[in-house]
Amino acid sequence: MKFKHLLVMTTMANAAAWRLAPSAAVWAFLGLLTLAAGGVAYYFLRRSKAESRAAQQHAKNKAASCATEIEAFSLAAITVLEAKVAAASKGCSPDDSRALMALLAAFKTGVASVTQRFGRLSETSNPDDDGKSSEEYASMERSYDMLLSGLRDAGDTQASLENRLDKIKRMADRAKPALDKLGKDIEAAAAAIADAQVAGFKTGDLAAALAEAMTDQEAATAALGEGRSAAAKSVCDSGSTKAKKVCTDVKALAARKNAVERHATTVRASFAATASSVDASKRDFAAIQMGFVASSWEPVEDNVSQAMTAMLSAAQKCDAAAVAAKMEAQDWDSAEKLLGDAEKLLSEAVLKLASITALRRKLEAAKADAPAKREAALAAIDEAERFIAENAADIGDVLKDSLQRKVIFTRKRFLTRGAALLESGKKPDYLTIIEASEDASNVAGEVLRVARHSLEGITRLRVQATTAIETAAANIATATQYVQEHAGMVGDQCDESIRSAEKLLKSARRYGDSPADQLNLATQAANIAESALSNAQDAVRMRQR
């Protein structure tokens, strides 16, 4: 309406100008002003009409969309949906049926409400009516938008209904094959039980498990008849699992029986092998008794009787296992446990018998080795004594006495414990002889090692002492010659140092039986003579300056 106000204002301005200035120039100006106002008014008029037409087109589009959506929810389409719900309700559970009816009612209510509102809106706000303002057409568009929202809600409800119908159909489609499969599984389990019964196996527990599967079959059939497809499918799966387990357990019966029989065969073979070794162990023990001292065989004296007791218990276990494994009992678990206990008893018997044989071999080896071991021990003692005696002067009194006492004690103990046993006329204890001989050899060897080490040390000291004596003599001779050649230039102190070195050297030569003392005294003499020479040379250099 702006252009109308502008036109009115322009007219009023012209009138005022006429009254105030009726000249030709004024008339020309007023004409131009009127023309401009008319142009502006025409521009705004065209723009307003364009905006109105655009808004009207938007409103028409929304109304057309509403009409198309409503047409999709026609009475025929709703009738088809009602037929689907009615058919599904006959074969589904009451809960599913109520849910389907609730969704259908919500859908029909939503469609009816939108249809009625669309009819009223078409009468009161028809976008086909021309001459409305852009604001009016925009209001129409918003109203139709609200209708479209309601139609979308109805479409969502329809989708939920269709999804539920499809789910019920799929569950029903799966439940029927599952029921057929359960029937086949039950037939297979029943046939397996029948075969097991013919073979003589007890099938009471298996028959009870099969009865549970058959109960599931009845429950699934009833649930499917009531339309509870999901429940029917779940019960069918549970029943099939039970029937299949029956088949598996039937197969396990024969496998378990065979396993017990194999185990029994193994234990019987082990028993026979153990029994055959009893006589050999008895012979071994008799030989030990006849040829060796009682202390050697007393630890295994009862081994044969203990082994036979264990074998008797194992035989009883085997007999009990055989009873448990009979077809009248079929107590496979007890049979396996009894056979396992028998195996442990037989293992104990084998160890008892084997220890007798092992002891005989050990004693015979000791008997064969004892003389050589005895001679070796005596030879070791003799060698240690001889070495100490030959090198007594060099080893030293203290160490020599200690080593000699140790050798004497070792010889005495060995003759008491070991060597004398071979000469007593009684059954020798060869194991003790071997032990005593080895102990004596070890002690004598240690004594000899210590003596040799001591001798080696003393020998090294003698060499070092000899070298030190030679060095001291040379140093004294050099110092004496230098002092004599420079008698007037060297003081008496150098002479006194040389005489002191000569005394120490004489003492070192006197202690020939003590290389350590020789080394100490000769080292002191060499150092003093060397110092005397150095002092004399310093005195001569001082005089020559």
Coordinates of C-alpha atoms in Angstrom, one line a residue:
M1 CA 0.0 0.0 0.0
K2 CA 3.0 2.3 0.0
F3 CA 2.4 3.5 -3.5
K4 CA -1.1 4.7 -2.6
H5 CA 0.3 6.8 0.2
L6 CA 2.9 8.2 -2.1
L7 CA 0.2 9.1 -4.7
V8 CA -1.9 10.9 -2.1
M9 CA 1.1 12.8 -0.8
T10 CA 2.1 13.8 -4.3
T11 CA -1.4 15.2 -5.0
M12 CA -1.5 17.2 -1.8
A13 CA 1.9 18.6 -2.7
N14 CA 0.7 19.7 -6.1
A15 CA -2.3 21.5 -4.6
A16 CA -0.1 23.3 -2.2
A17 CA 2.3 24.3 -4.9
W18 CA -0.7 25.7 -7.0
R19 CA -1.8 27.9 -4.2
L20 CA 1.6 29.2 -3.4
A21 CA 3.3 29.5 -6.8
P22 CA 1.1 29.3 -9.9
S23 CA 4.0 30.1 -12.3
A24 CA 5.0 28.1 -15.4
A25 CA 8.2 26.8 -13.8
V26 CA 6.3 25.5 -10.8
W27 CA 3.9 23.8 -13.1
A28 CA 6.7 22.0 -14.8
F29 CA 8.3 20.9 -11.6
L30 CA 5.0 19.6 -10.3
G31 CA 4.5 17.6 -13.4
L32 CA 7.8 15.9 -13.1
L33 CA 7.2 15.1 -9.4
T34 CA 3.9 13.5 -10.3
L35 CA 5.5 11.4 -13.0
A36 CA 8.2 10.1 -10.6
A37 CA 5.7 9.3 -7.9
G38 CA 3.7 7.3 -10.4
G39 CA 6.7 5.3 -11.5
V40 CA 7.6 4.5 -7.9
A41 CA 4.0 3.4 -7.2
Y42 CA 4.0 1.2 -10.3
Y43 CA 7.3 -0.5 -9.2
F44 CA 6.0 -1.4 -5.7
L45 CA 2.7 -2.6 -7.2
R46 CA 4.5 -5.0 -9.5
R47 CA 6.8 -6.3 -6.7
S48 CA 3.9 -6.9 -4.4
K49 CA 2.1 -9.0 -7.0
A50 CA 5.2 -11.0 -7.7
E51 CA 5.7 -11.9 -4.0
S52 CA 2.0 -12.8 -3.8
R53 CA 2.2 -15.1 -6.8
A54 CA 5.3 -16.9 -5.4
A55 CA 3.7 -17.4 -2.0
Q56 CA 0.5 -18.7 -3.7
Q57 CA 2.6 -21.2 -5.6
H58 CA 4.3 -22.5 -2.5
A59 CA 1.0 -22.9 -0.8
K60 CA -0.4 -24.8 -3.9
N61 CA 2.6 -27.1 -3.8
K62 CA 2.1 -27.9 -0.2
A63 CA -1.6 -28.5 -0.7
A64 CA -0.8 -30.8 -3.7
S65 CA 1.6 -32.8 -1.5
C66 CA -1.0 -33.2 1.2
A67 CA -3.5 -34.4 -1.4
T68 CA -1.0 -37.0 -2.8
E69 CA -0.1 -38.3 0.7
I70 CA -3.8 -38.6 1.6
E71 CA -4.6 -40.4 -1.6
A72 CA -1.9 -43.0 -0.6
F73 CA -4.0 -43.6 2.6
S74 CA -7.1 -44.4 0.6
L75 CA -9.9 -46.5 1.9
A76 CA -8.7 -49.4 -0.3
A77 CA -5.2 -49.3 1.1
I78 CA -6.6 -49.2 4.7
T79 CA -8.8 -52.2 3.9
V80 CA -5.9 -54.2 2.7
L81 CA -4.0 -53.4 5.9
E82 CA -6.9 -54.4 8.0
A83 CA -7.1 -57.7 6.2
K84 CA -3.4 -58.4 6.9
V85 CA -3.9 -57.6 10.6
A86 CA -6.9 -59.9 10.8
A87 CA -5.1 -62.8 9.1
A88 CA -2.0 -62.4 11.3
S89 CA -4.0 -62.1 14.5
K90 CA -5.5 -65.6 13.9
G91 CA -2.0 -67.2 14.0
C92 CA -0.1 -65.2 16.6
S93 CA -0.2 -64.8 20.4
P94 CA -2.8 -62.7 22.2
D95 CA -0.1 -60.1 23.1
D96 CA 1.0 -59.8 19.4
S97 CA -2.6 -59.6 18.3
R98 CA -3.4 -56.7 20.8
A99 CA -0.2 -54.9 19.7
L100 CA -1.3 -55.2 16.0
M101 CA -4.8 -53.9 16.7
A102 CA -3.5 -51.0 18.7
L103 CA -1.1 -49.9 15.9
L104 CA -3.9 -50.3 13.3
A105 CA -6.3 -48.2 15.4
A106 CA -3.6 -45.5 15.9
F107 CA -2.9 -45.5 12.1
K108 CA -6.6 -45.2 11.1
T109 CA -7.2 -42.4 13.7
G110 CA -4.2 -40.4 12.4
V111 CA -5.3 -40.7 8.8
A112 CA -8.9 -39.8 9.6
S113 CA -7.8 -36.7 11.6
V114 CA -5.6 -35.4 8.8
T115 CA -8.2 -36.1 6.1
Q116 CA -10.8 -34.1 8.0
R117 CA -8.5 -31.2 8.6
F118 CA -7.5 -31.2 5.0
G119 CA -11.1 -30.9 3.9
R120 CA -11.8 -28.0 6.2
L121 CA -8.6 -26.3 5.2
S122 CA -9.5 -26.7 1.5
E123 CA -12.7 -24.8 2.1
T124 CA -11.3 -22.0 4.3
S125 CA -7.8 -21.6 3.0
N126 CA -7.7 -22.6 -0.7
P127 CA -4.5 -21.5 -2.3
D128 CA -6.3 -21.6 -5.7
D129 CA -8.1 -18.4 -4.7
D130 CA -6.4 -15.4 -6.3
G131 CA -6.0 -11.9 -4.9
K132 CA -4.6 -12.8 -1.5
S133 CA -1.5 -11.2 0.0
S134 CA 1.8 -13.0 0.3
E135 CA 1.3 -13.1 4.1
E136 CA -2.0 -14.9 3.6
Y137 CA -0.6 -17.5 1.2
A138 CA 2.4 -18.0 3.7
S139 CA -0.1 -18.8 6.4
M140 CA -1.8 -21.3 4.2
E141 CA 1.6 -23.0 3.5
R142 CA 2.3 -23.3 7.2
S143 CA -1.2 -24.9 7.7
Y144 CA -0.5 -27.5 5.0
D145 CA 3.0 -28.1 6.5
M146 CA 1.3 -29.1 9.7
L147 CA -0.9 -31.5 7.8
L148 CA 2.1 -33.1 6.2
S149 CA 3.7 -33.6 9.6
G150 CA 0.5 -35.4 10.7
L151 CA 0.7 -37.5 7.5
R152 CA 4.3 -38.4 8.3
D153 CA 3.3 -39.6 11.8
A154 CA 0.6 -41.8 10.2
G155 CA 3.2 -43.1 7.8
D156 CA 5.6 -44.0 10.7
T157 CA 2.7 -45.8 12.5
Q158 CA 2.0 -47.8 9.3
A159 CA 5.7 -48.7 9.0
S160 CA 5.7 -50.0 12.6
L161 CA 2.6 -52.0 11.9
E162 CA 4.1 -53.5 8.7
N163 CA 7.4 -54.3 10.5
R164 CA 5.5 -56.1 13.2
L165 CA 3.5 -58.1 10.7
D166 CA 6.7 -59.1 8.9
K167 CA 8.4 -60.1 12.1
I168 CA 5.4 -62.3 13.1
K169 CA 5.4 -63.9 9.6
R170 CA 9.2 -64.6 9.7
M171 CA 8.9 -66.1 13.2
A172 CA 6.0 -68.3 12.0
D173 CA 8.0 -69.3 8.9
R174 CA 11.0 -70.4 11.1
A175 CA 8.9 -72.1 13.8
K176 CA 7.4 -74.7 11.5
P177 CA 10.7 -76.0 10.0
A178 CA 12.1 -76.0 13.6
L179 CA 9.2 -78.2 14.7
D180 CA 9.8 -80.6 11.8
K181 CA 13.5 -80.7 12.6
L182 CA 12.7 -81.5 16.3
G183 CA 10.6 -84.4 15.2
K184 CA 13.5 -85.9 13.1
D185 CA 16.0 -85.4 15.9
I186 CA 13.7 -87.2 18.3
E187 CA 13.3 -90.1 15.8
A188 CA 17.1 -90.4 15.5
A189 CA 17.6 -90.4 19.2
A190 CA 14.9 -93.0 19.7
A191 CA 16.5 -95.3 17.1
A192 CA 19.9 -94.8 18.7
I193 CA 18.5 -95.8 22.1
A194 CA 16.9 -98.9 20.6
D195 CA 20.2 -100.0 19.1
A196 CA 22.0 -99.5 22.4
Q197 CA 19.4 -101.6 24.2
V198 CA 19.9 -104.4 21.7
A199 CA 23.6 -104.2 22.4
G200 CA 22.8 -104.6 26.1
F201 CA 23.6 -101.1 27.3
K202 CA 21.6 -99.4 30.1
T203 CA 19.6 -96.5 28.6
G204 CA 17.5 -95.3 31.5
D205 CA 19.1 -91.9 31.8
L206 CA 19.0 -91.5 28.0
A207 CA 15.4 -92.4 27.8
A208 CA 14.6 -89.8 30.4
A209 CA 16.5 -87.2 28.4
L210 CA 14.6 -88.2 25.3
A211 CA 11.3 -87.8 27.2
E212 CA 12.3 -84.2 28.0
A213 CA 12.8 -83.6 24.3
M214 CA 9.4 -85.1 23.5
T215 CA 7.8 -82.9 26.1
D216 CA 9.4 -79.9 24.4
Q217 CA 7.9 -81.1 21.1
E218 CA 4.4 -81.1 22.6
A219 CA 4.9 -77.7 24.1
A220 CA 6.2 -76.3 20.8
T221 CA 3.2 -77.7 18.9
A222 CA 0.8 -76.2 21.4
A223 CA 2.6 -72.8 21.3
L224 CA 2.6 -72.8 17.5
G225 CA -1.2 -73.6 17.5
E226 CA -1.8 -70.7 19.8
G227 CA 0.2 -68.4 17.5
R228 CA 3.2 -68.0 19.8
S229 CA 5.7 -68.6 17.1
A230 CA 8.7 -67.2 19.0
A231 CA 8.0 -69.4 22.0
A232 CA 7.5 -72.4 19.7
K233 CA 10.9 -71.7 17.9
S234 CA 12.7 -71.4 21.3
V235 CA 11.2 -74.6 22.7
C236 CA 12.0 -76.5 19.4
D237 CA 15.7 -75.4 19.6
S238 CA 15.9 -76.6 23.2
G239 CA 14.3 -80.0 22.3
S240 CA 16.6 -80.5 19.3
T241 CA 19.7 -79.9 21.5
K242 CA 18.5 -82.5 24.0
A243 CA 17.7 -85.1 21.3
K244 CA 21.1 -84.6 19.7
K245 CA 22.9 -85.0 23.1
V246 CA 21.1 -88.3 23.5
C247 CA 22.6 -89.5 20.2
T248 CA 26.0 -88.3 21.3
D249 CA 25.7 -90.0 24.6
V250 CA 24.6 -93.3 23.0
K251 CA 27.7 -93.3 20.8
A252 CA 29.8 -92.6 23.9
L253 CA 28.5 -95.8 25.6
A254 CA 30.4 -98.1 23.3
A255 CA 33.5 -95.9 23.2
R256 CA 33.6 -95.8 27.0
K257 CA 33.2 -99.6 27.2
N258 CA 36.0 -100.1 24.7
A259 CA 38.3 -97.6 26.6
V260 CA 37.8 -99.5 29.9
E261 CA 38.5 -102.9 28.2
R262 CA 41.7 -101.5 26.6
H263 CA 42.8 -100.1 30.0
A264 CA 42.1 -103.5 31.7
T265 CA 44.2 -105.3 29.0
T266 CA 47.1 -102.9 29.7
V267 CA 46.9 -103.4 33.5
R268 CA 46.7 -107.2 33.1
A269 CA 49.8 -107.1 30.9
S270 CA 51.6 -105.0 33.5
F271 CA 50.6 -107.4 36.2
A272 CA 52.0 -110.4 34.2
A273 CA 55.3 -108.6 33.6
T274 CA 55.6 -107.7 37.3
A275 CA 54.8 -111.3 38.4
S276 CA 57.4 -112.7 36.1
S277 CA 60.1 -110.5 37.7
V278 CA 59.3 -111.7 41.2
D279 CA 61.4 -114.9 40.9
A280 CA 64.3 -113.1 39.5
S281 CA 64.2 -110.6 42.4
K282 CA 64.0 -113.5 44.8
R283 CA 67.2 -115.1 43.3
D284 CA 69.0 -111.7 43.4
F285 CA 68.1 -111.3 47.1
A286 CA 69.3 -114.9 47.9
A287 CA 72.6 -114.2 46.2
I288 CA 73.0 -111.0 48.1
Q289 CA 72.2 -112.8 51.4
M290 CA 74.8 -115.5 50.7
G291 CA 77.6 -113.3 49.5
F292 CA 77.4 -110.1 51.4
V293 CA 77.2 -108.8 54.9
A294 CA 73.7 -108.4 56.4
S295 CA 74.0 -104.6 56.7
S296 CA 74.2 -104.5 52.9
W297 CA 70.9 -106.2 52.2
E298 CA 68.8 -105.4 55.3
P299 CA 67.3 -102.2 53.7
V300 CA 65.7 -104.4 51.0
E301 CA 65.0 -107.5 53.0
D302 CA 61.2 -107.0 52.9
N303 CA 60.9 -105.7 49.4
V304 CA 59.8 -108.9 47.8
S305 CA 57.0 -109.5 50.4
Q306 CA 55.9 -105.8 50.1
A307 CA 55.9 -106.1 46.3
M308 CA 53.8 -109.3 46.5
T309 CA 51.4 -107.6 48.9
A310 CA 51.0 -104.6 46.4
M311 CA 50.5 -107.1 43.6
L312 CA 47.8 -108.9 45.5
S313 CA 46.0 -105.6 46.1
A314 CA 46.3 -104.7 42.4
A315 CA 44.8 -108.1 41.5
Q316 CA 41.9 -107.4 43.8
K317 CA 41.4 -104.0 42.2
C318 CA 41.5 -105.6 38.7
D319 CA 38.8 -108.1 39.7
A320 CA 36.6 -105.4 41.1
A321 CA 37.1 -103.3 38.0
A322 CA 36.0 -106.3 35.9
V323 CA 32.8 -106.7 37.9
A324 CA 32.1 -102.9 37.5
A325 CA 32.7 -103.1 33.7
K326 CA 30.2 -106.0 33.2
M327 CA 27.1 -105.2 31.1
E328 CA 25.0 -105.9 34.2
A329 CA 26.7 -103.1 36.1
Q330 CA 28.2 -100.7 33.4
D331 CA 29.8 -98.6 36.1
W332 CA 32.5 -97.3 33.9
D333 CA 33.7 -94.6 36.3
S334 CA 34.3 -97.0 39.1
A335 CA 36.1 -99.4 36.7
E336 CA 38.4 -96.7 35.5
K337 CA 39.3 -95.6 39.1
L338 CA 39.9 -99.2 40.2
L339 CA 42.2 -99.8 37.2
G340 CA 44.1 -96.6 37.9
D341 CA 44.6 -97.7 41.6
A342 CA 45.9 -101.1 40.4
E343 CA 48.4 -99.4 38.1
K344 CA 49.8 -97.4 41.0
L345 CA 50.1 -100.5 43.1
L346 CA 51.9 -102.3 40.3
S347 CA 54.3 -99.4 39.9
E348 CA 55.2 -99.6 43.6
A349 CA 55.8 -103.3 43.3
V350 CA 58.1 -102.8 40.3
L351 CA 60.2 -100.3 42.2
K352 CA 60.5 -102.6 45.2
L353 CA 61.7 -105.5 43.0
A354 CA 63.9 -103.4 40.8
S355 CA 65.7 -102.0 43.9
I356 CA 66.8 -105.5 44.8
T357 CA 68.3 -106.1 41.4
A358 CA 70.0 -102.7 41.4
L359 CA 71.5 -103.4 44.9
R360 CA 72.9 -106.8 43.7
R361 CA 74.6 -105.0 40.8
K362 CA 75.9 -102.3 43.0
L363 CA 77.3 -104.9 45.6
E364 CA 78.9 -107.0 42.9
A365 CA 80.5 -103.9 41.4
A366 CA 81.8 -102.9 44.8
K367 CA 83.2 -106.4 45.4
A368 CA 85.0 -106.3 42.1
D369 CA 86.4 -102.8 42.8
A370 CA 87.2 -103.1 46.5
P371 CA 90.7 -104.7 46.2
A372 CA 91.8 -102.1 43.7
K373 CA 90.3 -99.3 45.7
R374 CA 92.1 -100.6 48.8
E375 CA 95.4 -100.8 47.1
A376 CA 94.9 -97.3 45.6
A377 CA 94.2 -95.9 49.1
L378 CA 97.2 -97.5 50.6
A379 CA 99.4 -96.3 47.7
A380 CA 98.1 -92.8 48.2
I381 CA 98.9 -92.9 51.9
D382 CA 102.3 -94.3 51.2
E383 CA 103.1 -91.6 48.6
A384 CA 102.0 -88.9 51.0
E385 CA 104.2 -90.3 53.8
R386 CA 107.2 -90.8 51.5
F387 CA 107.0 -87.2 50.1
I388 CA 106.8 -85.7 53.5
A389 CA 109.7 -87.7 54.8
E390 CA 111.9 -86.9 51.7
N391 CA 111.2 -83.2 51.9
A392 CA 110.9 -82.8 55.7
A393 CA 113.7 -80.2 55.9
D394 CA 112.2 -78.0 53.3
I395 CA 108.5 -78.3 54.3
G396 CA 109.2 -77.1 57.9
D397 CA 108.7 -78.7 61.2
V398 CA 105.2 -77.3 62.0
L399 CA 103.6 -78.2 58.7
K400 CA 105.5 -81.5 58.5
D401 CA 104.3 -82.6 61.9
S402 CA 100.7 -81.6 61.1
L403 CA 100.7 -83.5 57.8
Q404 CA 102.4 -86.6 59.3
R405 CA 99.8 -86.7 62.0
K406 CA 97.0 -86.5 59.5
V407 CA 98.5 -89.3 57.3
I408 CA 99.0 -91.6 60.3
F409 CA 95.4 -91.0 61.5
T410 CA 94.1 -91.7 57.9
R411 CA 96.0 -95.0 57.7
K412 CA 94.8 -96.1 61.1
R413 CA 91.2 -95.3 60.3
F414 CA 91.3 -96.9 56.9
L415 CA 92.8 -100.1 58.2
T416 CA 90.1 -100.2 60.9
R417 CA 87.1 -99.4 58.6
G418 CA 88.1 -100.7 55.2
A419 CA 91.2 -102.7 54.5
A420 CA 90.9 -105.0 57.5
L421 CA 87.5 -106.1 56.4
L422 CA 89.0 -107.9 53.5
E423 CA 91.2 -109.9 55.8
S424 CA 88.8 -110.7 58.6
G425 CA 87.4 -114.0 57.2
K426 CA 83.9 -112.7 57.5
K427 CA 81.5 -111.5 54.8
P428 CA 83.0 -108.2 53.8
D429 CA 81.1 -105.0 53.7
Y430 CA 82.2 -104.0 50.3
L431 CA 80.3 -100.7 50.3
T432 CA 82.0 -99.6 53.4
I433 CA 85.4 -100.7 52.0
I434 CA 84.8 -98.6 48.9
E435 CA 83.7 -95.7 51.0
A436 CA 86.7 -95.9 53.3
S437 CA 89.1 -96.4 50.5
E438 CA 87.8 -93.3 48.7
D439 CA 87.9 -91.2 51.8
A440 CA 91.5 -92.3 52.6
S441 CA 92.5 -91.6 49.0
N442 CA 91.0 -88.2 49.1
V443 CA 92.6 -87.3 52.4
A444 CA 96.0 -88.6 51.3
G445 CA 95.7 -86.7 48.1
E446 CA 94.9 -83.5 49.9
V447 CA 97.9 -84.0 52.3
L448 CA 100.2 -84.6 49.3
R449 CA 98.8 -81.5 47.5
V450 CA 99.5 -79.3 50.6
A451 CA 103.0 -80.7 51.0
R452 CA 103.9 -80.2 47.4
H453 CA 102.5 -76.6 47.5
S454 CA 104.6 -75.9 50.5
L455 CA 107.7 -77.4 48.9
E456 CA 107.1 -75.3 45.7
G457 CA 106.9 -72.2 47.9
I458 CA 110.1 -73.0 49.7
T459 CA 111.9 -73.7 46.5
R460 CA 110.9 -70.3 45.1
L461 CA 112.1 -68.7 48.3
R462 CA 115.5 -70.5 48.0
V463 CA 115.9 -69.2 44.4
Q464 CA 114.9 -65.7 45.5
A465 CA 117.3 -65.8 48.5
T466 CA 120.2 -67.0 46.4
T467 CA 119.6 -64.2 44.0
A468 CA 119.4 -61.7 46.8
I469 CA 122.7 -62.9 48.3
E470 CA 124.5 -62.6 45.0
T471 CA 123.1 -59.1 44.5
A472 CA 124.2 -58.1 48.0
A473 CA 127.7 -59.4 47.5
A474 CA 128.0 -57.5 44.2
N475 CA 126.7 -54.3 45.7
I476 CA 129.2 -54.6 48.6
A477 CA 132.1 -55.2 46.3
T478 CA 131.2 -52.3 44.1
A479 CA 130.8 -49.9 47.1
T480 CA 134.1 -51.1 48.7
Q481 CA 136.1 -50.6 45.5
Y482 CA 134.7 -47.1 45.0
V483 CA 135.4 -46.0 48.6
Q484 CA 139.0 -47.4 48.4
E485 CA 139.6 -45.5 45.1
H486 CA 138.4 -42.3 46.7
A487 CA 139.7 -42.8 50.2
G488 CA 140.6 -39.2 50.8
M489 CA 137.3 -37.8 49.6
V490 CA 134.8 -40.2 51.4
G491 CA 133.9 -40.0 55.0
D492 CA 133.9 -42.8 57.7
Q493 CA 130.2 -43.2 57.5
C494 CA 130.4 -45.0 54.1
D495 CA 132.9 -47.4 55.6
E496 CA 130.6 -48.2 58.5
S497 CA 127.6 -48.8 56.1
I498 CA 129.7 -51.2 54.1
R499 CA 130.8 -53.1 57.3
S500 CA 127.1 -53.3 58.3
A501 CA 126.1 -54.7 54.9
E502 CA 128.9 -57.3 55.2
K503 CA 127.6 -58.5 58.6
L504 CA 124.1 -58.9 57.3
L505 CA 125.4 -60.9 54.3
K506 CA 127.3 -63.2 56.6
S507 CA 124.2 -63.8 58.6
A508 CA 122.2 -64.5 55.5
R509 CA 124.7 -67.2 54.4
R510 CA 124.5 -68.8 57.9
Y511 CA 120.7 -69.3 57.8
G512 CA 120.7 -71.7 55.0
D513 CA 117.9 -73.8 56.5
S514 CA 115.6 -70.8 56.4
P515 CA 115.2 -69.3 52.9
A516 CA 112.8 -66.6 54.2
D517 CA 115.4 -65.3 56.7
Q518 CA 118.1 -65.5 54.0
L519 CA 116.0 -63.5 51.6
N520 CA 115.2 -60.8 54.3
L521 CA 118.9 -60.4 55.5
A522 CA 120.4 -60.4 51.9
T523 CA 117.8 -57.8 50.8
Q524 CA 118.8 -55.5 53.7
A525 CA 122.5 -56.0 52.9
A526 CA 122.1 -55.2 49.2
N527 CA 120.1 -52.1 50.0
I528 CA 122.6 -50.8 52.6
A529 CA 125.5 -51.4 50.2
E530 CA 123.7 -49.6 47.4
S531 CA 123.0 -46.6 49.7
A532 CA 126.7 -46.5 50.8
L533 CA 127.8 -46.3 47.2
S534 CA 125.3 -43.6 46.4
N535 CA 126.5 -41.5 49.5
A536 CA 130.2 -42.0 48.5
Q537 CA 129.5 -40.8 44.9
D538 CA 127.7 -37.7 46.3
A539 CA 130.6 -36.9 48.5
V540 CA 133.1 -37.2 45.7
R541 CA 131.0 -34.9 43.5
M542 CA 130.9 -32.3 46.3
R543 CA 134.7 -32.3 46.6
Q544 CA 135.3 -32.1 42.9
R545 CA 133.3 -28.8 42.5

